[in-house]
Short mmCIF file of C-alpha atoms in Angstrom, two decimals:
data_model
loop_
_atom_site.label_atom_id
_atom_site.label_comp_id
_atom_site.label_asym_id
_atom_site.label_seq_id
_atom_site.Cartn_x
_atom_site.Cartn_y
_atom_site.Cartn_z
CA ALA A 1134 -0.03 -0.17 -0.09
CA GLU A 1135 3.20 2.03 0.90
CA HIS A 1136 5.79 1.65 -2.34
CA GLN A 1137 5.12 0.94 -6.04
CA HIS A 1138 5.41 -2.35 -7.52
CA THR A 1139 4.10 -4.60 -10.20
CA ARG A 1140 1.73 -7.11 -10.47
CA TYR A 1141 1.37 -10.26 -12.67
CA ASN A 1142 -2.09 -10.68 -14.63
CA PRO A 1143 -2.05 -14.49 -15.80
CA LEU A 1144 -5.13 -14.11 -18.07
CA ARG A 1145 -3.48 -11.73 -20.35
CA ASP A 1146 0.38 -12.15 -19.36
CA ASP A 1147 0.95 -9.27 -19.20
CA TRP A 1148 1.77 -6.77 -15.81
CA VAL A 1149 0.60 -3.90 -13.90
CA LEU A 1150 1.95 -1.06 -12.59
CA VAL A 1151 0.51 -0.55 -8.51
CA SER A 1152 1.53 3.22 -7.91
CA ALA A 1153 -0.91 4.04 -4.72
CA HIS A 1154 0.58 7.15 -3.07
CA ARG A 1155 -0.21 8.27 -6.48
CA VAL A 1156 -3.81 9.14 -5.86
CA LYS A 1157 -3.25 11.62 -3.30
CA ARG A 1158 -1.73 14.11 -6.01
CA PRO A 1159 -3.80 17.33 -6.18
CA TRP A 1160 -6.22 17.23 -9.16
CA GLN A 1161 -6.68 20.18 -11.98
CA GLY A 1162 -7.65 18.39 -15.31
CA GLN A 1163 -10.06 17.87 -16.91
CA LEU A 1164 -13.42 17.27 -14.75
CA GLU A 1165 -16.67 15.29 -15.98
CA LYS A 1166 -20.07 15.79 -16.49
CA PRO A 1167 -22.45 13.76 -13.79
CA PRO A 1168 -25.22 11.74 -16.04
CA PRO A 1169 -28.85 13.22 -15.66
CA GLU A 1170 -30.98 12.20 -13.14
CA ASP A 1171 -34.07 13.52 -14.61
CA VAL A 1172 -34.04 10.81 -17.53
CA PRO A 1173 -37.29 10.77 -19.15
CA ARG A 1174 -39.43 7.05 -18.74
CA TRP A 1175 -40.34 7.12 -21.96
CA ASP A 1176 -39.11 9.36 -25.08
CA PRO A 1177 -40.38 9.36 -28.52
CA ASN A 1178 -37.58 10.13 -29.68
CA ASN A 1179 -35.26 7.76 -27.93
CA PRO A 1180 -34.90 4.72 -30.86
CA LEU A 1181 -34.38 2.33 -27.84
CA CYS A 1182 -37.87 3.11 -26.15
CA PRO A 1183 -41.25 0.67 -27.04
CA GLY A 1184 -42.95 1.78 -30.17
CA ALA A 1185 -40.39 4.29 -31.19
CA THR A 1186 -39.10 4.70 -34.85
CA ARG A 1187 -35.56 4.05 -35.11
CA ALA A 1188 -32.68 5.52 -37.87
CA THR A 1189 -33.91 2.69 -40.58
CA GLY A 1190 -37.75 3.82 -39.97
CA GLU A 1191 -38.54 0.64 -38.44
CA VAL A 1192 -41.06 1.13 -35.27
CA ASN A 1193 -39.81 -0.95 -32.15
CA PRO A 1194 -42.94 -3.07 -30.61
CA GLN A 1195 -44.27 -2.12 -26.92
CA TYR A 1196 -42.40 -4.00 -25.45
CA GLU A 1197 -42.96 -4.99 -21.73
CA GLY A 1198 -39.35 -7.37 -20.78
CA THR A 1199 -36.71 -7.33 -23.21
CA PHE A 1200 -36.52 -6.64 -26.80
CA VAL A 1201 -33.79 -7.69 -28.60
CA PHE A 1202 -33.07 -6.28 -32.40
CA PRO A 1203 -30.73 -6.34 -35.39
CA ASN A 1204 -28.57 -3.65 -34.56
CA ASP A 1205 -29.49 -0.84 -37.41
CA PHE A 1206 -25.36 0.50 -37.94
CA PRO A 1207 -23.16 -3.28 -37.21
CA ALA A 1208 -19.81 -3.70 -37.19
CA LEU A 1209 -19.98 -6.68 -38.43
CA GLN A 1210 -21.89 -8.55 -41.22
CA PRO A 1211 -22.55 -11.83 -42.28
CA ASP A 1212 -21.89 -11.67 -45.81
CA ALA A 1213 -18.61 -9.85 -46.26
CA PRO A 1214 -16.11 -10.48 -48.93
CA GLU A 1215 -13.00 -12.09 -48.92
CA PRO A 1216 -10.11 -9.52 -48.80
CA ASP A 1217 -7.29 -9.71 -51.46
CA ASP A 1218 -4.29 -12.40 -50.55
CA SER A 1219 -1.67 -10.16 -49.31
CA ASP A 1220 1.44 -9.63 -51.28
CA HIS A 1221 3.98 -9.77 -48.27
CA PRO A 1222 3.91 -10.71 -44.59
CA LEU A 1223 3.81 -7.38 -42.90
CA PHE A 1224 -0.04 -6.71 -44.64
CA GLN A 1225 -1.92 -9.27 -43.64
CA ALA A 1226 -6.27 -9.60 -43.77
CA ALA A 1227 -8.36 -11.48 -42.82
CA ALA A 1228 -12.33 -12.49 -43.48
CA ALA A 1229 -14.01 -10.98 -40.87
CA ARG A 1230 -18.02 -12.26 -40.70
CA GLY A 1231 -20.73 -11.41 -37.96
CA VAL A 1232 -23.83 -10.15 -36.50
CA CYS A 1233 -24.44 -7.41 -34.69
CA LYS A 1234 -27.76 -7.42 -31.86
CA VAL A 1235 -29.00 -4.82 -29.44
CA MET A 1236 -30.78 -6.40 -26.49
CA CYS A 1237 -32.95 -3.63 -23.97
CA PHE A 1238 -33.15 -4.87 -20.44
CA HIS A 1239 -36.23 -3.47 -19.53
CA PRO A 1240 -39.22 -0.54 -21.36
CA TRP A 1241 -38.70 2.31 -18.69
CA SER A 1242 -35.59 4.58 -19.79
CA ASP A 1243 -34.78 6.11 -16.14
CA LEU A 1244 -34.03 2.29 -15.06
CA THR A 1245 -30.63 0.85 -14.88
CA LEU A 1246 -29.93 -2.66 -13.62
CA PRO A 1247 -29.28 -2.02 -9.64
CA LEU A 1248 -32.52 -0.26 -9.90
CA MET A 1249 -34.35 -3.05 -11.86
CA SER A 1250 -36.32 -6.17 -9.54
CA LEU A 1251 -34.37 -9.71 -9.26
CA ALA A 1252 -36.97 -11.40 -11.72
CA GLU A 1253 -35.74 -8.30 -14.16
CA ILE A 1254 -32.33 -9.19 -14.04
CA ARG A 1255 -32.85 -13.24 -14.44
CA ALA A 1256 -34.72 -12.29 -17.16
CA VAL A 1257 -31.94 -10.20 -18.68
CA ILE A 1258 -29.69 -12.97 -17.81
CA ASP A 1259 -31.96 -15.64 -19.24
CA LYS A 1260 -32.05 -13.93 -22.29
CA TRP A 1261 -27.96 -13.53 -22.70
CA ALA A 1262 -27.88 -17.46 -22.28
CA GLU A 1263 -30.28 -17.80 -25.12
CA LEU A 1264 -28.85 -15.86 -27.40
CA ALA A 1265 -25.41 -17.14 -26.81
CA THR A 1266 -26.89 -20.33 -27.58
CA GLU A 1267 -28.20 -19.49 -30.43
CA LEU A 1268 -25.37 -17.16 -31.85
CA GLY A 1269 -22.96 -19.96 -30.96
CA ALA A 1270 -24.25 -22.62 -33.07
CA SER A 1271 -22.92 -20.68 -36.38
CA TYR A 1272 -19.91 -18.11 -34.99
CA SER A 1273 -16.67 -19.02 -33.18
CA TRP A 1274 -17.54 -15.71 -30.34
CA VAL A 1275 -20.24 -14.41 -29.00
CA GLN A 1276 -19.65 -11.50 -26.85
CA ILE A 1277 -21.79 -10.02 -24.79
CA PHE A 1278 -21.13 -6.53 -23.27
CA GLU A 1279 -22.62 -3.33 -21.81
CA ASN A 1280 -21.16 -0.15 -22.04
CA LYS A 1281 -22.81 1.95 -19.57
CA GLY A 1282 -23.33 6.22 -19.21
CA ALA A 1283 -21.76 8.32 -22.16
CA MET A 1284 -18.20 8.96 -20.39
CA MET A 1285 -17.76 4.85 -21.60
CA GLY A 1286 -19.46 5.69 -24.88
CA CYS A 1287 -22.73 4.57 -24.58
CA SER A 1288 -25.35 7.16 -26.80
CA ASN A 1289 -28.33 6.30 -25.18
CA PRO A 1290 -29.80 6.64 -21.41
CA HIS A 1291 -32.04 3.90 -21.74
CA PRO A 1292 -31.21 0.32 -20.14
CA HIS A 1293 -29.38 -1.94 -22.71
CA CYS A 1294 -26.55 -3.77 -23.76
CA GLN A 1295 -24.87 -5.47 -27.19
CA VAL A 1296 -23.90 -8.77 -28.57
CA TRP A 1297 -21.39 -8.97 -31.78
CA ALA A 1298 -20.96 -12.33 -32.81
CA SER A 1299 -17.97 -13.35 -34.95
CA SER A 1300 -16.09 -15.89 -37.43
CA PHE A 1301 -13.27 -15.58 -35.72
CA LEU A 1302 -12.06 -15.39 -32.10
CA PRO A 1303 -11.06 -11.66 -30.94
CA ASN A 1304 -7.58 -10.27 -29.53
CA GLU A 1305 -8.43 -10.72 -25.99
CA ALA A 1306 -10.74 -14.19 -26.70
CA ARG A 1307 -7.40 -15.39 -28.10
CA LEU A 1308 -5.02 -14.66 -25.21
CA GLU A 1309 -7.50 -15.46 -22.33
CA ASP A 1310 -7.71 -18.80 -24.47
CA ARG A 1311 -3.86 -19.31 -24.29
CA THR A 1312 -3.11 -18.71 -21.24
CA GLN A 1313 -6.49 -20.89 -19.45
CA ARG A 1314 -4.68 -23.87 -21.53
CA GLN A 1315 -0.93 -23.30 -20.89
CA HIS A 1316 -2.33 -23.09 -16.79
CA LEU A 1317 -4.09 -26.87 -16.69
CA SER A 1318 -1.87 -28.00 -18.55
CA GLN A 1319 0.63 -26.94 -15.99
CA HIS A 1320 -1.05 -27.34 -12.94
CA GLY A 1321 -4.18 -29.66 -13.96
CA VAL A 1322 -6.53 -27.16 -12.55
CA PRO A 1323 -8.90 -24.70 -14.20
CA MET A 1324 -6.82 -20.95 -13.62
CA LEU A 1325 -9.94 -18.82 -13.28
CA LEU A 1326 -11.87 -22.24 -10.66
CA GLU A 1327 -8.52 -22.05 -9.31
CA TYR A 1328 -8.22 -18.49 -8.53
CA ALA A 1329 -12.00 -18.32 -7.25
CA GLU A 1330 -10.83 -20.87 -4.78
CA GLN A 1331 -7.62 -18.76 -3.63
CA GLU A 1332 -9.79 -15.20 -3.40
CA ALA A 1333 -12.81 -17.30 -1.57
CA HIS A 1334 -10.20 -18.18 0.92
CA ARG A 1335 -7.91 -14.93 1.51
CA LYS A 1336 -10.94 -12.88 1.39
CA GLU A 1337 -8.66 -9.43 1.37
CA ARG A 1338 -10.34 -8.39 -1.99
CA LEU A 1339 -13.68 -10.12 -1.89
CA VAL A 1340 -16.29 -7.50 -2.15
CA VAL A 1341 -19.36 -9.64 -2.26
CA GLU A 1342 -20.33 -13.42 -2.57
CA ASN A 1343 -22.97 -16.01 -2.54
CA GLU A 1344 -23.38 -19.55 -2.54
CA ASP A 1345 -22.90 -20.13 -5.87
CA TRP A 1346 -20.80 -16.67 -7.30
CA LEU A 1347 -17.81 -14.02 -5.62
CA VAL A 1348 -16.95 -11.11 -6.99
CA VAL A 1349 -13.03 -9.83 -6.46
CA VAL A 1350 -11.11 -6.72 -7.29
CA PRO A 1351 -8.78 -8.96 -8.71
CA PHE A 1352 -4.97 -9.52 -7.59
CA TRP A 1353 -4.46 -7.92 -11.08
CA ALA A 1354 -6.61 -5.31 -11.82
CA THR A 1355 -5.74 -1.90 -14.22
CA TRP A 1356 -9.11 0.24 -13.66
CA PRO A 1357 -10.22 2.19 -10.07
CA TYR A 1358 -12.36 -0.02 -8.98
CA GLN A 1359 -12.34 -3.21 -11.84
CA THR A 1360 -14.16 -6.73 -10.65
CA LEU A 1361 -14.39 -10.04 -11.61
CA LEU A 1362 -17.46 -12.19 -11.44
CA LEU A 1363 -16.50 -15.78 -11.01
CA PRO A 1364 -18.86 -18.82 -10.49
CA ARG A 1365 -17.33 -21.22 -7.48
CA ARG A 1366 -18.36 -23.73 -10.31
CA HIS A 1367 -16.19 -25.68 -12.90
CA VAL A 1368 -18.61 -23.87 -15.89
CA CYS A 1369 -18.06 -22.68 -19.41
CA ARG A 1370 -20.85 -20.62 -20.68
CA LEU A 1371 -23.42 -18.74 -19.94
CA GLN A 1372 -25.71 -21.53 -21.43
CA ASP A 1373 -24.37 -24.27 -19.01
CA LEU A 1374 -26.03 -21.96 -15.52
CA SER A 1375 -28.57 -24.00 -13.91
CA GLU A 1376 -31.38 -22.62 -12.35
CA GLY A 1377 -30.11 -22.02 -8.76
CA GLU A 1378 -26.78 -20.39 -10.68
CA ARG A 1379 -28.60 -17.98 -12.92
CA ASP A 1380 -31.25 -16.84 -9.67
CA ASN A 1381 -28.08 -16.40 -7.22
CA LEU A 1382 -26.05 -14.38 -10.51
CA ALA A 1383 -29.18 -11.82 -10.55
CA SER A 1384 -28.78 -11.37 -7.00
CA ILE A 1385 -24.61 -10.47 -6.88
CA MET A 1386 -25.37 -8.70 -9.81
CA LYS A 1387 -27.81 -6.40 -8.20
CA ARG A 1388 -26.03 -6.55 -5.01
CA LEU A 1389 -22.64 -5.44 -6.45
CA LEU A 1390 -24.01 -2.27 -9.03
CA ILE A 1391 -26.01 -1.50 -6.26
CA LYS A 1392 -22.20 -1.03 -4.29
CA TYR A 1393 -20.87 0.75 -7.39
CA ASP A 1394 -23.63 3.23 -7.69
CA ASN A 1395 -23.53 3.51 -3.82
CA LEU A 1396 -19.83 4.50 -4.33
CA PHE A 1397 -20.12 8.52 -5.18
CA GLU A 1398 -24.07 8.22 -5.33
CA VAL A 1399 -24.20 8.31 -8.85
CA SER A 1400 -25.17 6.41 -12.10
CA PHE A 1401 -21.21 4.48 -12.07
CA PRO A 1402 -20.41 4.04 -15.66
CA TYR A 1403 -18.16 1.17 -16.58
CA SER A 1404 -17.77 -1.71 -19.47
CA MET A 1405 -18.70 -5.02 -18.90
CA GLY A 1406 -18.43 -8.06 -20.74
CA TRP A 1407 -19.00 -11.46 -20.66
CA HIS A 1408 -15.57 -14.05 -21.51
CA GLY A 1409 -16.77 -18.03 -21.97
CA ALA A 1410 -15.54 -21.14 -23.67
CA PRO A 1411 -15.84 -20.03 -27.40
CA MET A 1412 -18.64 -22.03 -29.72
CA GLY A 1413 -19.15 -23.00 -32.81
CA PRO A 1414 -16.83 -25.33 -33.87
CA CYS A 1415 -14.81 -25.11 -30.45
CA LEU A 1416 -18.57 -26.72 -29.25
CA GLU A 1417 -17.28 -30.33 -30.68
CA GLU A 1418 -13.67 -29.30 -28.50
CA ASP A 1419 -12.30 -29.78 -25.75
CA CYS A 1420 -12.66 -26.68 -23.37
CA LYS A 1421 -12.57 -27.32 -20.26
CA HIS A 1422 -9.52 -25.20 -19.55
CA TRP A 1423 -11.93 -21.97 -19.94
CA GLN A 1424 -13.76 -20.67 -16.80
CA LEU A 1425 -17.03 -18.17 -17.69
CA HIS A 1426 -16.30 -14.71 -15.75
CA ALA A 1427 -17.32 -11.32 -16.55
CA HIS A 1428 -15.23 -7.89 -16.22
CA TYR A 1429 -16.24 -4.94 -15.23
CA TYR A 1430 -14.30 -1.80 -15.94
CA PRO A 1431 -15.05 1.61 -14.34
CA PRO A 1432 -12.76 4.40 -15.11
CA LEU A 1433 -13.85 6.55 -12.13
CA LEU A 1434 -11.35 7.16 -9.78
CA ARG A 1435 -11.88 10.03 -7.08
CA SER A 1436 -15.67 11.36 -6.89
CA ALA A 1437 -18.20 11.11 -9.72
CA THR A 1438 -16.32 13.31 -11.92
CA VAL A 1439 -12.39 12.27 -11.34
CA ARG A 1440 -11.71 9.97 -13.76
CA LYS A 1441 -9.05 7.47 -13.99
CA PHE A 1442 -7.22 8.42 -17.53
CA MET A 1443 -4.85 5.38 -19.72
CA VAL A 1444 -2.31 7.91 -21.62
CA GLY A 1445 1.26 8.48 -21.54
CA TYR A 1446 2.90 5.68 -19.81
CA GLU A 1447 -0.08 3.31 -19.92
CA MET A 1448 -0.24 4.05 -24.07
CA LEU A 1449 3.32 3.11 -24.44
CA ALA A 1450 4.50 1.66 -21.38
CA GLN A 1451 2.18 -1.06 -19.42
CA ALA A 1452 -0.98 -0.47 -17.30
CA GLN A 1453 -0.44 1.91 -13.82
CA ARG A 1454 -2.66 1.99 -11.20
CA ASP A 1455 -3.26 4.93 -8.24
CA LEU A 1456 -5.08 2.74 -4.90
CA THR A 1457 -4.08 -0.70 -4.21
CA PRO A 1458 -6.60 -3.79 -5.34
CA GLU A 1459 -7.23 -4.37 -2.12
CA GLN A 1460 -7.79 -0.36 -1.24
CA ALA A 1461 -10.32 -0.15 -3.68
CA ALA A 1462 -12.01 -4.30 -2.40
CA GLU A 1463 -12.05 -2.64 1.12
CA ARG A 1464 -14.19 0.23 0.08
CA LEU A 1465 -16.92 -1.38 -2.47
CA ARG A 1466 -17.22 -3.91 0.75
CA SER A 1467 -17.73 -2.09 2.87
CA LEU A 1468 -20.71 0.14 0.80
CA PRO A 1469 -24.25 -0.51 1.95
CA GLU A 1470 -26.24 -2.87 -0.05
CA VAL A 1471 -29.37 -0.94 -0.35
CA HIS A 1472 -29.33 2.32 -2.90
CA TYR A 1473 -28.36 5.70 -2.58
CA LYS A 1474 -32.13 6.66 -3.98
CA GLN A 1475 -34.05 3.87 -2.34
CA LYS A 1476 -32.83 4.46 1.02
CA THR A 1477 -36.16 5.71 3.95
CA LYS A 1478 -35.42 9.55 4.20
#
């Protein structure tokens, strides 16, 4: 906590510089604008709302739960042509095909996951698993991710996520596939299953836990209040979760996200996403080195208006953080599990 040091991230095979004393330095840099507190529940000009017209001219149904539709501006399309052959090894290109979908969590724009009921969150989880199964039948990788808040590039104040399925393994998936495969080969146990057991025993980076899940600020965390959501059982893919595990996942997600919001009493921005074993042709392969997990990457550092910037040294050398993971975990762990908006006045 007092002296800078580096920590190894076995999942990414890289290192992070921990410099906890730097959080004390004065700040005269950019201040972020807190998210608006007066988001209307329904807005006819919001293209994610029930009954609204999207950019394509298509009108959304009057949905009452989750709602999934093709992304109107997809980064991946299923019928992209093959690129031309390369005439030099330094100029390589490869085919990239896929589909992109948008999934609304709820019809109300003024709700976020921590303010939704457990039943509503469970419906989101079931839809995630359904999409993973559906798209994973054809595509190697299905990336479910949520960008929450304008600070993380979210362009629409409505509870939603995106699902991109690709014919190839993206860089992060390829890297995690290699490191987890190596760990199982060398140690005889899936890396993140062993890691979860260690963190459950040590408890110093534990944020919340229940019978089936635990959330930690990982030993190698890069972002200030980064967390890792892990199942206790060895499970490779989201769709493999039992009914009880899905119920407990809804519960632990709500608890974590309430703590996030309570940290600075603001709708806490983050990017999150699920990582699990590849699908498509890999469904017939041995993927027991994989362990399902979710990453949460929030940018806020000191307050609702001061974020961590990944620039300079981070871009040109290696990641650096301004407080220890243990300090971050203790702060999150000590927060109440009643949302600040729902406290009795």
